[in-house]
CSV table of C-alpha atoms and ligand atoms in Angstrom, one decimal:
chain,number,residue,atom,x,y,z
A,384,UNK,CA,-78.3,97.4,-43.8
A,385,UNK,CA,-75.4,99.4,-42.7
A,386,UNK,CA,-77.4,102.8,-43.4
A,387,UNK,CA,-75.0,105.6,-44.0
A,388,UNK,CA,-75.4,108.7,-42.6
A,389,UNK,CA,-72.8,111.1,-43.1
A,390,UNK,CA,-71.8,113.8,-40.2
A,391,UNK,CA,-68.9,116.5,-39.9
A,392,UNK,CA,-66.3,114.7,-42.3
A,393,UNK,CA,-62.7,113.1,-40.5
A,394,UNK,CA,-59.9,112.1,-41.7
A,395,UNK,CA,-59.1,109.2,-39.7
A,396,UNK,CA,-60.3,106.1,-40.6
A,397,UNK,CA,-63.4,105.1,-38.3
A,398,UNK,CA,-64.3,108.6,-37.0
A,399,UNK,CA,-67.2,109.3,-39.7
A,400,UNK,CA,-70.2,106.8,-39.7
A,401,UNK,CA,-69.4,105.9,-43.4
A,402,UNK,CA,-65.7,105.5,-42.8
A,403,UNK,CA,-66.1,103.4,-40.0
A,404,UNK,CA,-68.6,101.1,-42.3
A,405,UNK,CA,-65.6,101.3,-45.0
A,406,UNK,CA,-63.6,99.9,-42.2
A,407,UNK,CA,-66.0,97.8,-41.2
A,408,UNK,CA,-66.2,95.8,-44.2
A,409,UNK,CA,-62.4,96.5,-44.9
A,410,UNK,CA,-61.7,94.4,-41.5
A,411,UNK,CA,-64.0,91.7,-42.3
A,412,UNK,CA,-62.2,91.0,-45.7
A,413,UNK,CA,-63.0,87.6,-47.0
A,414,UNK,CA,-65.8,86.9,-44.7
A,415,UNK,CA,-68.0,89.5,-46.1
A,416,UNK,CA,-67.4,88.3,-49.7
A,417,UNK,CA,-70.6,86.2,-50.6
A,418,UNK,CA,-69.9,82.2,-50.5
A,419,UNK,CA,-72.0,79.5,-50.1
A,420,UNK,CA,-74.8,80.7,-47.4
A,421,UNK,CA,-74.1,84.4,-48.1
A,422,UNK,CA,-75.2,85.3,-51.8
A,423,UNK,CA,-75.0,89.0,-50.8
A,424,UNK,CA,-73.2,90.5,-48.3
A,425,UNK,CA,-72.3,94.6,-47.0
A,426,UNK,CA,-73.1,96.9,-49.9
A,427,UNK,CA,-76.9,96.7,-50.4
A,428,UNK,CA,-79.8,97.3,-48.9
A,429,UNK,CA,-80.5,93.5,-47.5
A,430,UNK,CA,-77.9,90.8,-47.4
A,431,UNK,CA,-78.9,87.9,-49.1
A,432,UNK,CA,-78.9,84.2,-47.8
A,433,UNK,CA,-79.4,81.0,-49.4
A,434,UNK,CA,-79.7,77.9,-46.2
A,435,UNK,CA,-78.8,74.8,-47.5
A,436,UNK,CA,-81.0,72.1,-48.8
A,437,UNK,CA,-83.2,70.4,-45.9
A,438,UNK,CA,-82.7,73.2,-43.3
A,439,UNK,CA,-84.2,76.0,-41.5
A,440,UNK,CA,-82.9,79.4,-40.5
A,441,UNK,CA,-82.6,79.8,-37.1
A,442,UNK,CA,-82.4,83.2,-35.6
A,443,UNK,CA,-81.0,84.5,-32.1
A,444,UNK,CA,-80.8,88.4,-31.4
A,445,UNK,CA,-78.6,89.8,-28.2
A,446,UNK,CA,-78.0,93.0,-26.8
A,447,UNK,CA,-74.8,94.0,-25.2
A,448,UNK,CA,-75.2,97.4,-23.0
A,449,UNK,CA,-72.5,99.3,-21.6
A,450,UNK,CA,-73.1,99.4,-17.8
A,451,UNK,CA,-75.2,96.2,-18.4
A,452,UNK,CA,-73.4,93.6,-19.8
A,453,UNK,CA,-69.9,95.6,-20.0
A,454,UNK,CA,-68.4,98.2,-18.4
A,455,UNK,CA,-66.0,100.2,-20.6
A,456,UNK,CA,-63.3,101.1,-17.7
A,457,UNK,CA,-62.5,97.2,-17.1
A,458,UNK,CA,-63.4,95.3,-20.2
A,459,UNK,CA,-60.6,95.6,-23.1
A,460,UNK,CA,-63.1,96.3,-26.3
A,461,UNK,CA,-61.4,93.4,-27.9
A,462,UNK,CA,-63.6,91.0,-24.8
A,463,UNK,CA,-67.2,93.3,-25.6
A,464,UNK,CA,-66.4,92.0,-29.3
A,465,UNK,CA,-66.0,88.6,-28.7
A,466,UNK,CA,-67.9,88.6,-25.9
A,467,UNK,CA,-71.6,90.0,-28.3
A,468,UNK,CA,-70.4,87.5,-31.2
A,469,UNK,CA,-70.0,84.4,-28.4
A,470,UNK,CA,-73.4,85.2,-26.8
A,471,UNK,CA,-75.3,84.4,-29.9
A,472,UNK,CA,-73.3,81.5,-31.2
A,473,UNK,CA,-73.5,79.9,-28.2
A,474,UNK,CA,-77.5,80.1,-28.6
A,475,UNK,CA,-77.0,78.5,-32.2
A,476,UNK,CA,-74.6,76.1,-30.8
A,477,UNK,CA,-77.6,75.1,-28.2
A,478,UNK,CA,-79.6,74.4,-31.2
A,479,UNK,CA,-77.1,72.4,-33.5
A,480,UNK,CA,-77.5,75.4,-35.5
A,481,UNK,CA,-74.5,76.3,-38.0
A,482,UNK,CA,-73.9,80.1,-38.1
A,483,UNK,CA,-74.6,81.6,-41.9
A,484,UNK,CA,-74.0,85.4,-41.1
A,485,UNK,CA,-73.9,87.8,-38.4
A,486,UNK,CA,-75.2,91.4,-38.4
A,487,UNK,CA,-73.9,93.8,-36.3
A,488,UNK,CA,-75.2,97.2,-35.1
A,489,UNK,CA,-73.7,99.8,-32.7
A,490,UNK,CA,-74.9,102.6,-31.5
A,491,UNK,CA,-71.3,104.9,-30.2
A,492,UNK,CA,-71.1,108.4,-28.6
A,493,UNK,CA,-69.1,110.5,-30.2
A,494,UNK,CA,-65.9,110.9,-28.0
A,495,UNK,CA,-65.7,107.2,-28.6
A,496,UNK,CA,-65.9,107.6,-32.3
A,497,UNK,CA,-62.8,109.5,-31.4
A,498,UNK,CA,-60.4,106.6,-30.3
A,499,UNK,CA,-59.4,103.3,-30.8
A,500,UNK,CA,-62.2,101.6,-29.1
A,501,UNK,CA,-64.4,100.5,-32.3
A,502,UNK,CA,-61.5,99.1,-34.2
A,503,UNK,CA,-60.4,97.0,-31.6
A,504,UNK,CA,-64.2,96.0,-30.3
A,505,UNK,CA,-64.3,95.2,-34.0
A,506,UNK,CA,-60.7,93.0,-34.0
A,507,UNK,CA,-62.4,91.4,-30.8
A,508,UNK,CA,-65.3,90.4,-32.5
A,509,UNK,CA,-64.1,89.4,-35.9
A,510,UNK,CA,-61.5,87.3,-34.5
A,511,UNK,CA,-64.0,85.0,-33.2
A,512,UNK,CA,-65.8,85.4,-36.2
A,513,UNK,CA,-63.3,84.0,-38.6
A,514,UNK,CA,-62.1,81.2,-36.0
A,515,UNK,CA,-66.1,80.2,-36.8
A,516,UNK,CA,-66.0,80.9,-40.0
A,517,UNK,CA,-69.0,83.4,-39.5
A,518,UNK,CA,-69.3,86.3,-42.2
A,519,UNK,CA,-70.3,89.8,-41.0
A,520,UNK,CA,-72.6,90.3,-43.4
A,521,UNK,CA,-74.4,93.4,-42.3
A,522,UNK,CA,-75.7,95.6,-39.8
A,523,UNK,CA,-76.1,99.7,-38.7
A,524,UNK,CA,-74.7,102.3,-37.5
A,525,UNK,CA,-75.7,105.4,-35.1
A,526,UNK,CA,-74.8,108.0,-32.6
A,527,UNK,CA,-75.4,107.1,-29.4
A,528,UNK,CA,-77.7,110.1,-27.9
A,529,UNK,CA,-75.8,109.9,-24.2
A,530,UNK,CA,-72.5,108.5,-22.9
A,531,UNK,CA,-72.9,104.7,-23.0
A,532,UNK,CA,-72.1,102.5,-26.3
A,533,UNK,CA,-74.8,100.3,-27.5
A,534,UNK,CA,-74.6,96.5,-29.7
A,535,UNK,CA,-76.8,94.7,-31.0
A,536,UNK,CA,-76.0,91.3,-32.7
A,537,UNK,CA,-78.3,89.2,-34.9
A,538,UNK,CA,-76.9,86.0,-35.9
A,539,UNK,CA,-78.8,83.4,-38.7
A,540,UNK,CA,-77.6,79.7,-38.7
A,541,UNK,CA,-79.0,77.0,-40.2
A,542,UNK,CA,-80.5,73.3,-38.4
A,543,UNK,CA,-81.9,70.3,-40.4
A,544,UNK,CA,-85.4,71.0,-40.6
A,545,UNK,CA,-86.3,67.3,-39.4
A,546,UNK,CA,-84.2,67.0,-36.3
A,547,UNK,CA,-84.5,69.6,-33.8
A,548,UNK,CA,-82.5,70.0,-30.6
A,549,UNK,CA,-85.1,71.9,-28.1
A,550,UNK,CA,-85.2,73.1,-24.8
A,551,UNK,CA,-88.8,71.0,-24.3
A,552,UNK,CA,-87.4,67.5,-25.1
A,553,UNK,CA,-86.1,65.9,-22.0
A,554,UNK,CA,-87.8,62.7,-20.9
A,555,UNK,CA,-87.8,61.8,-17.3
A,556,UNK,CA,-85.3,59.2,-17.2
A,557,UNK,CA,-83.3,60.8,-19.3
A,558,UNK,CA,-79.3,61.7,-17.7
A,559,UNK,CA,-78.4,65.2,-17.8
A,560,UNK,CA,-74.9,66.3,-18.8
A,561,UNK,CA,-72.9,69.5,-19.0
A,562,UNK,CA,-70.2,70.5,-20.8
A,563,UNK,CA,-67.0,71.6,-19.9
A,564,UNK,CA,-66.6,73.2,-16.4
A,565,UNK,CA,-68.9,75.4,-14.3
A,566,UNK,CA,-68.4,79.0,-12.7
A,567,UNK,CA,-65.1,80.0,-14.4
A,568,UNK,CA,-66.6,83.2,-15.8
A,569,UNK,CA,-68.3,84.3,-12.6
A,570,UNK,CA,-65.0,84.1,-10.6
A,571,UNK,CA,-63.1,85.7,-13.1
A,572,UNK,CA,-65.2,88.6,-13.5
A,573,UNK,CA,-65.1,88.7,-9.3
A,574,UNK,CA,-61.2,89.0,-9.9
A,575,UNK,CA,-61.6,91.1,-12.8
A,576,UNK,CA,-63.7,93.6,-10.7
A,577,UNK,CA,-61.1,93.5,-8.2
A,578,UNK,CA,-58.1,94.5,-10.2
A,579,UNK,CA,-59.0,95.9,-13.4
A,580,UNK,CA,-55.6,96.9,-14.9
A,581,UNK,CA,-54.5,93.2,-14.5
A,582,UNK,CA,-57.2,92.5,-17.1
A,583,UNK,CA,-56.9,95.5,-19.4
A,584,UNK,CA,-53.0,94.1,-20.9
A,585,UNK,CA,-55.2,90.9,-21.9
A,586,UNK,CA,-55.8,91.7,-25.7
A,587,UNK,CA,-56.2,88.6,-27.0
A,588,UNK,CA,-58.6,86.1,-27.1
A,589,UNK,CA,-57.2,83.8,-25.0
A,590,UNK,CA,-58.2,80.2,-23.6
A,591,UNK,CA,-58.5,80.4,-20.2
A,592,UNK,CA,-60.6,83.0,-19.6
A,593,UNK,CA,-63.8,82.1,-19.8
A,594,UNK,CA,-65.3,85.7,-18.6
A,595,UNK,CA,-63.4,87.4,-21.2
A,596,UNK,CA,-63.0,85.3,-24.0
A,597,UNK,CA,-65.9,82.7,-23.5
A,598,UNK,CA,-65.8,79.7,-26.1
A,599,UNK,CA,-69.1,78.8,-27.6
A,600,UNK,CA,-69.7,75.3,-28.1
A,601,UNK,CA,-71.2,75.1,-31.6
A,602,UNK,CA,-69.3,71.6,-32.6
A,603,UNK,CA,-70.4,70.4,-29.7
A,604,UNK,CA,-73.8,71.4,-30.3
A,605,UNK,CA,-74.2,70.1,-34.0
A,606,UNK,CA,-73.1,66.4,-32.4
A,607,UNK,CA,-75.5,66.5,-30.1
A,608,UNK,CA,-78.6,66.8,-33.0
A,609,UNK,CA,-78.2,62.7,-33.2
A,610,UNK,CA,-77.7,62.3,-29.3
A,611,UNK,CA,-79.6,64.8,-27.1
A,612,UNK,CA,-83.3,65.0,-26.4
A,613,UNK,CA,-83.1,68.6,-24.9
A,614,UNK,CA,-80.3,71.3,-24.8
A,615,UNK,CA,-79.6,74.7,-23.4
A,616,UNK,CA,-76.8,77.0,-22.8
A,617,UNK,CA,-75.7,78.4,-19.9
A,618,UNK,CA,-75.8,82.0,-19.8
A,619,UNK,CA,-77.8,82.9,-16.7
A,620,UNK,CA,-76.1,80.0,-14.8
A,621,UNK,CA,-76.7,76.2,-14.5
A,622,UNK,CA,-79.5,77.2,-11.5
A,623,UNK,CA,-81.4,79.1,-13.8
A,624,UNK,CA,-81.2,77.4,-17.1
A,625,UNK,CA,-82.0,73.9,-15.8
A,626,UNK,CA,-85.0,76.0,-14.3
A,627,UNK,CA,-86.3,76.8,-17.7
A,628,UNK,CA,-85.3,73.5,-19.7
A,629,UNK,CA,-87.2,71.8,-17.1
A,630,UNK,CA,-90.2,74.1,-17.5
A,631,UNK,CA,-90.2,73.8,-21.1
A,632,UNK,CA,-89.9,69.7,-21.0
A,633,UNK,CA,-92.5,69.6,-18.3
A,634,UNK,CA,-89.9,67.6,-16.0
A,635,UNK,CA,-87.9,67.9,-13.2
A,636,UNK,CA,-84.6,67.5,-12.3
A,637,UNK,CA,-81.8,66.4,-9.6
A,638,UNK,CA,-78.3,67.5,-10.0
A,639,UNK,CA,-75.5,65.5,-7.7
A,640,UNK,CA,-73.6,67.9,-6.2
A,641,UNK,CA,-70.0,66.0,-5.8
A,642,UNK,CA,-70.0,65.4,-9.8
A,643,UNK,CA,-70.2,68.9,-10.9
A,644,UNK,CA,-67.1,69.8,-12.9
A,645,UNK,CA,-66.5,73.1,-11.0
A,646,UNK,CA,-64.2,75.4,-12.2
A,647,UNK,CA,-60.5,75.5,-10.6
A,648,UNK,CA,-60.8,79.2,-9.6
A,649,UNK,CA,-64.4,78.6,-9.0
A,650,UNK,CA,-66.5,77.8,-6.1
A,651,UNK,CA,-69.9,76.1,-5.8
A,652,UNK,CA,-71.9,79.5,-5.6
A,653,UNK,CA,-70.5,80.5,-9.0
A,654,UNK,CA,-70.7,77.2,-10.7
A,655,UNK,CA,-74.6,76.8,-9.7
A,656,UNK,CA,-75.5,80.4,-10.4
A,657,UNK,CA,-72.7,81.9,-12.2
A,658,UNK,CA,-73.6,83.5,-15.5
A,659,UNK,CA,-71.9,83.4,-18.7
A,660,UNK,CA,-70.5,80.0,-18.7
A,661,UNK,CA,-72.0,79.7,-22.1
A,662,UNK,CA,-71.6,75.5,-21.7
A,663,UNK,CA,-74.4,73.4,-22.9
A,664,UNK,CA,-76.5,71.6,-20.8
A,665,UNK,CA,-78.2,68.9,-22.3
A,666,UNK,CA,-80.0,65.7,-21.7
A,667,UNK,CA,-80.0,62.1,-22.9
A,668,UNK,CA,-81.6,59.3,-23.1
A,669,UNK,CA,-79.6,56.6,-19.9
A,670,UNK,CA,-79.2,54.0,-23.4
A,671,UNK,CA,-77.3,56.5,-24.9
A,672,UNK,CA,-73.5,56.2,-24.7
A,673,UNK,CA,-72.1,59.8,-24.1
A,674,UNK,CA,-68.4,60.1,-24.9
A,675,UNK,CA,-66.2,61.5,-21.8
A,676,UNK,CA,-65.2,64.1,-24.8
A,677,UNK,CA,-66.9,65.5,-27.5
A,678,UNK,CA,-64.8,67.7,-29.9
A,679,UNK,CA,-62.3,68.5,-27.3
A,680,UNK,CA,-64.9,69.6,-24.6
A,681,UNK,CA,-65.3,67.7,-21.5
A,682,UNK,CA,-69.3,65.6,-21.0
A,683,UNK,CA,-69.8,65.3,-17.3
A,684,UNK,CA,-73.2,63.6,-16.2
A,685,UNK,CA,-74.2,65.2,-13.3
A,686,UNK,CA,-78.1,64.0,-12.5
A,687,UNK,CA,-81.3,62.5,-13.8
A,688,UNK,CA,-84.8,63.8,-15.4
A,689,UNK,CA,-87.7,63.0,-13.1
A,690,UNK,CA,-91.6,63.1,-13.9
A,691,UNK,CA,-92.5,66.4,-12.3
A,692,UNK,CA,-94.4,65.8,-8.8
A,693,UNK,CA,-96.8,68.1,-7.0
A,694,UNK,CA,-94.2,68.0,-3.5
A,695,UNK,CA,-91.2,67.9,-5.3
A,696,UNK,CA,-89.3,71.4,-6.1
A,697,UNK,CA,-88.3,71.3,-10.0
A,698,UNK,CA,-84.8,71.3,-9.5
A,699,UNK,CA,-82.8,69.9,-6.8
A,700,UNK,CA,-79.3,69.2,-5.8
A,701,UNK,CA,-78.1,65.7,-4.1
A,702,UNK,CA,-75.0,66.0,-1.7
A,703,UNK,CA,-72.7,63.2,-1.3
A,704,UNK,CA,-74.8,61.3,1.1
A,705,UNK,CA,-78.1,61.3,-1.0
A,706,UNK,CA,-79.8,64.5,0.9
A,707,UNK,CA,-81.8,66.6,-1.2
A,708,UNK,CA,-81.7,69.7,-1.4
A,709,UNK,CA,-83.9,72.6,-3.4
A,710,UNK,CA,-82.1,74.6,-6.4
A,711,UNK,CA,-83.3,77.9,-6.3
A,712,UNK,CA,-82.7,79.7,-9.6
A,713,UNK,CA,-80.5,82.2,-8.8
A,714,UNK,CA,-78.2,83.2,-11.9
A,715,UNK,CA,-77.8,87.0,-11.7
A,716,UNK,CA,-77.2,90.0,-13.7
A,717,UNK,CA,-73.7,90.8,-12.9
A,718,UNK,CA,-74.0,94.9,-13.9
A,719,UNK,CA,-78.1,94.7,-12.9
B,1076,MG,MG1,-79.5,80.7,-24.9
């Protein structure tokens, strides 16, 4: 946890490795101070955990590269904070998982150690962190050997251990919803690509921009333990993860087109294969009575679960006047 290794000493705050772990822990304040789930936090060599009663840890690890999954010229370091903490909430919000503790480690070249970029990738990240009520409770830190920084976020929630919300429960007949709308991040990153500077005065997290400051849905997701027989979330794009939740429930799917709540700025492309969404896509039994709005997210239903047939394409799409189509998964990479 946090291992210190001292190099040429600084005075500024986050310019040595132990300094910046100082700040570190400084910035997380009272969310690094052991509560209920954390026993130990920063400061030893393992932080300690104690799950409530009647649950099981879940676990969700995600790398965020530079040139990968950020690029440092057009993304504000306050996004590629919130951006690494949302990616792995949003996979414990696809469980009903409730975050205990997040661990972060970074791997930064030098001439970044050198400005303000790690205190404000930091004020990024914990920002979303407090909003979920999500202690930092650990992590490392390195040099980066070349020029591009490196993160790497472990998050540990907690799921009752007898009801589990998987990928490989949905039941042909089951309705299949999404929350929220679809494609917003893809076509903001296409504008974002297009006029960087526009993007880099956006500091905040902000609603409204679901590339930058994506909003995982982990209320959502803890509501849906009692109603869903299968959930996902959508980081590769809807194309893609209905592929795999359909794999895993041994299923298929068709998705009508005209009820897919598309983004405003989006178009169909970038709803059906846009990445980064970071919805949930879930299914439910047709008997189940789905709210229009769960915790302040819009449910739409936009198809049905099928038995899988040998002619039939897993995933398909339905137009307006009942053609179908097949739905190629084709969620991209953006930086790939
Ligand atoms: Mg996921």
């Amino acid at each position: 946890m946090l291992d210190v290794m001292p190099r040429k000493s600084n005075t500024a705050r986050t310019q040595t490795e132990l300094g910046f772990i100082a700040e570190v822990a400084r910035l997380a304040g009272s969310h690094t101070k052991p509560g209920k789930a954390l026993a130990l936090g920063i400061g030893d060599d393992c932080a300690l955990l104690r799950p409530p009663r009647g649950q099981v840890v879940a676990i969700t690890t995600d790398f965020s590269l530079e040139g990968r999954h950020f690029l440092r010229a057009v993304h504000p370091p306050e996004s590629v904070g919130h951006r690494a903490l949302a990616r792995g909430l949003s996979d414990l919000a696809a469980m009903g998982a409730t975050p205990l503790a997040a661990f972060l480690s970074l791997a930064l070249p030098p001439r970044v150690m050198q400005t303000a970029w790690p205190e404000k990738f930091l004020a990024g990240l914990l920002a979303l962190a407090r909003e979920h009520r999500v202690p930092l409770a650990g992590g490392d830190t390195a040099q980066s050997p070349d020029n591009n920084i490196l993160v790497d976020i472990v998050l540990v929630g907690a799921v009752p251990e007898k009801i589990s919300l998987l990928r490989s429960g949905a039941r042909a007949g089951d309705k299949l919803y999404v929350s929220g709308s679809l494609g917003g991040a893809a076509a903001e990153l296409a504008v974002l690509l297009q006029s960087p500077k526009k993007f880099s005065r956006l500091h905040q997290a902000a609603s409204g921009h679901p590339h930058l400051y994506p909003q995982p849905r982990l209320t959502l997701g803890k509501s849906l333990l009692r109603r869903a027989t299968a959930c996902i979330d959508i980081s590769d794009g809807l194309s893609t993860d209905l592929a795999h939740l359909c794999q895993r429930s041994s299923v298929r799917a068709v998705v009508n087109t005209a009820t897919l709540p598309i983004a405003p700025t989006a178009n169909l492309k970038q709803a059906l294969h846009g990445g980064e969404d970071y919805e949930l896509l879930f299914t439910a039994p047709a008997s189940q009575r789905i709210p229009k709005k769960i915790a302040g997210v819009a449910i739409t239903c936009i198809g049905e679960i099928l038995p899988k047939k040998k002619s039939a394409p897993p995933c398909q799409l339905r137009d307006a006047a009942g053609k179908l189509s097949p739905l190629a998964a084709e969620g991209y990479e953006h930086f790939a």
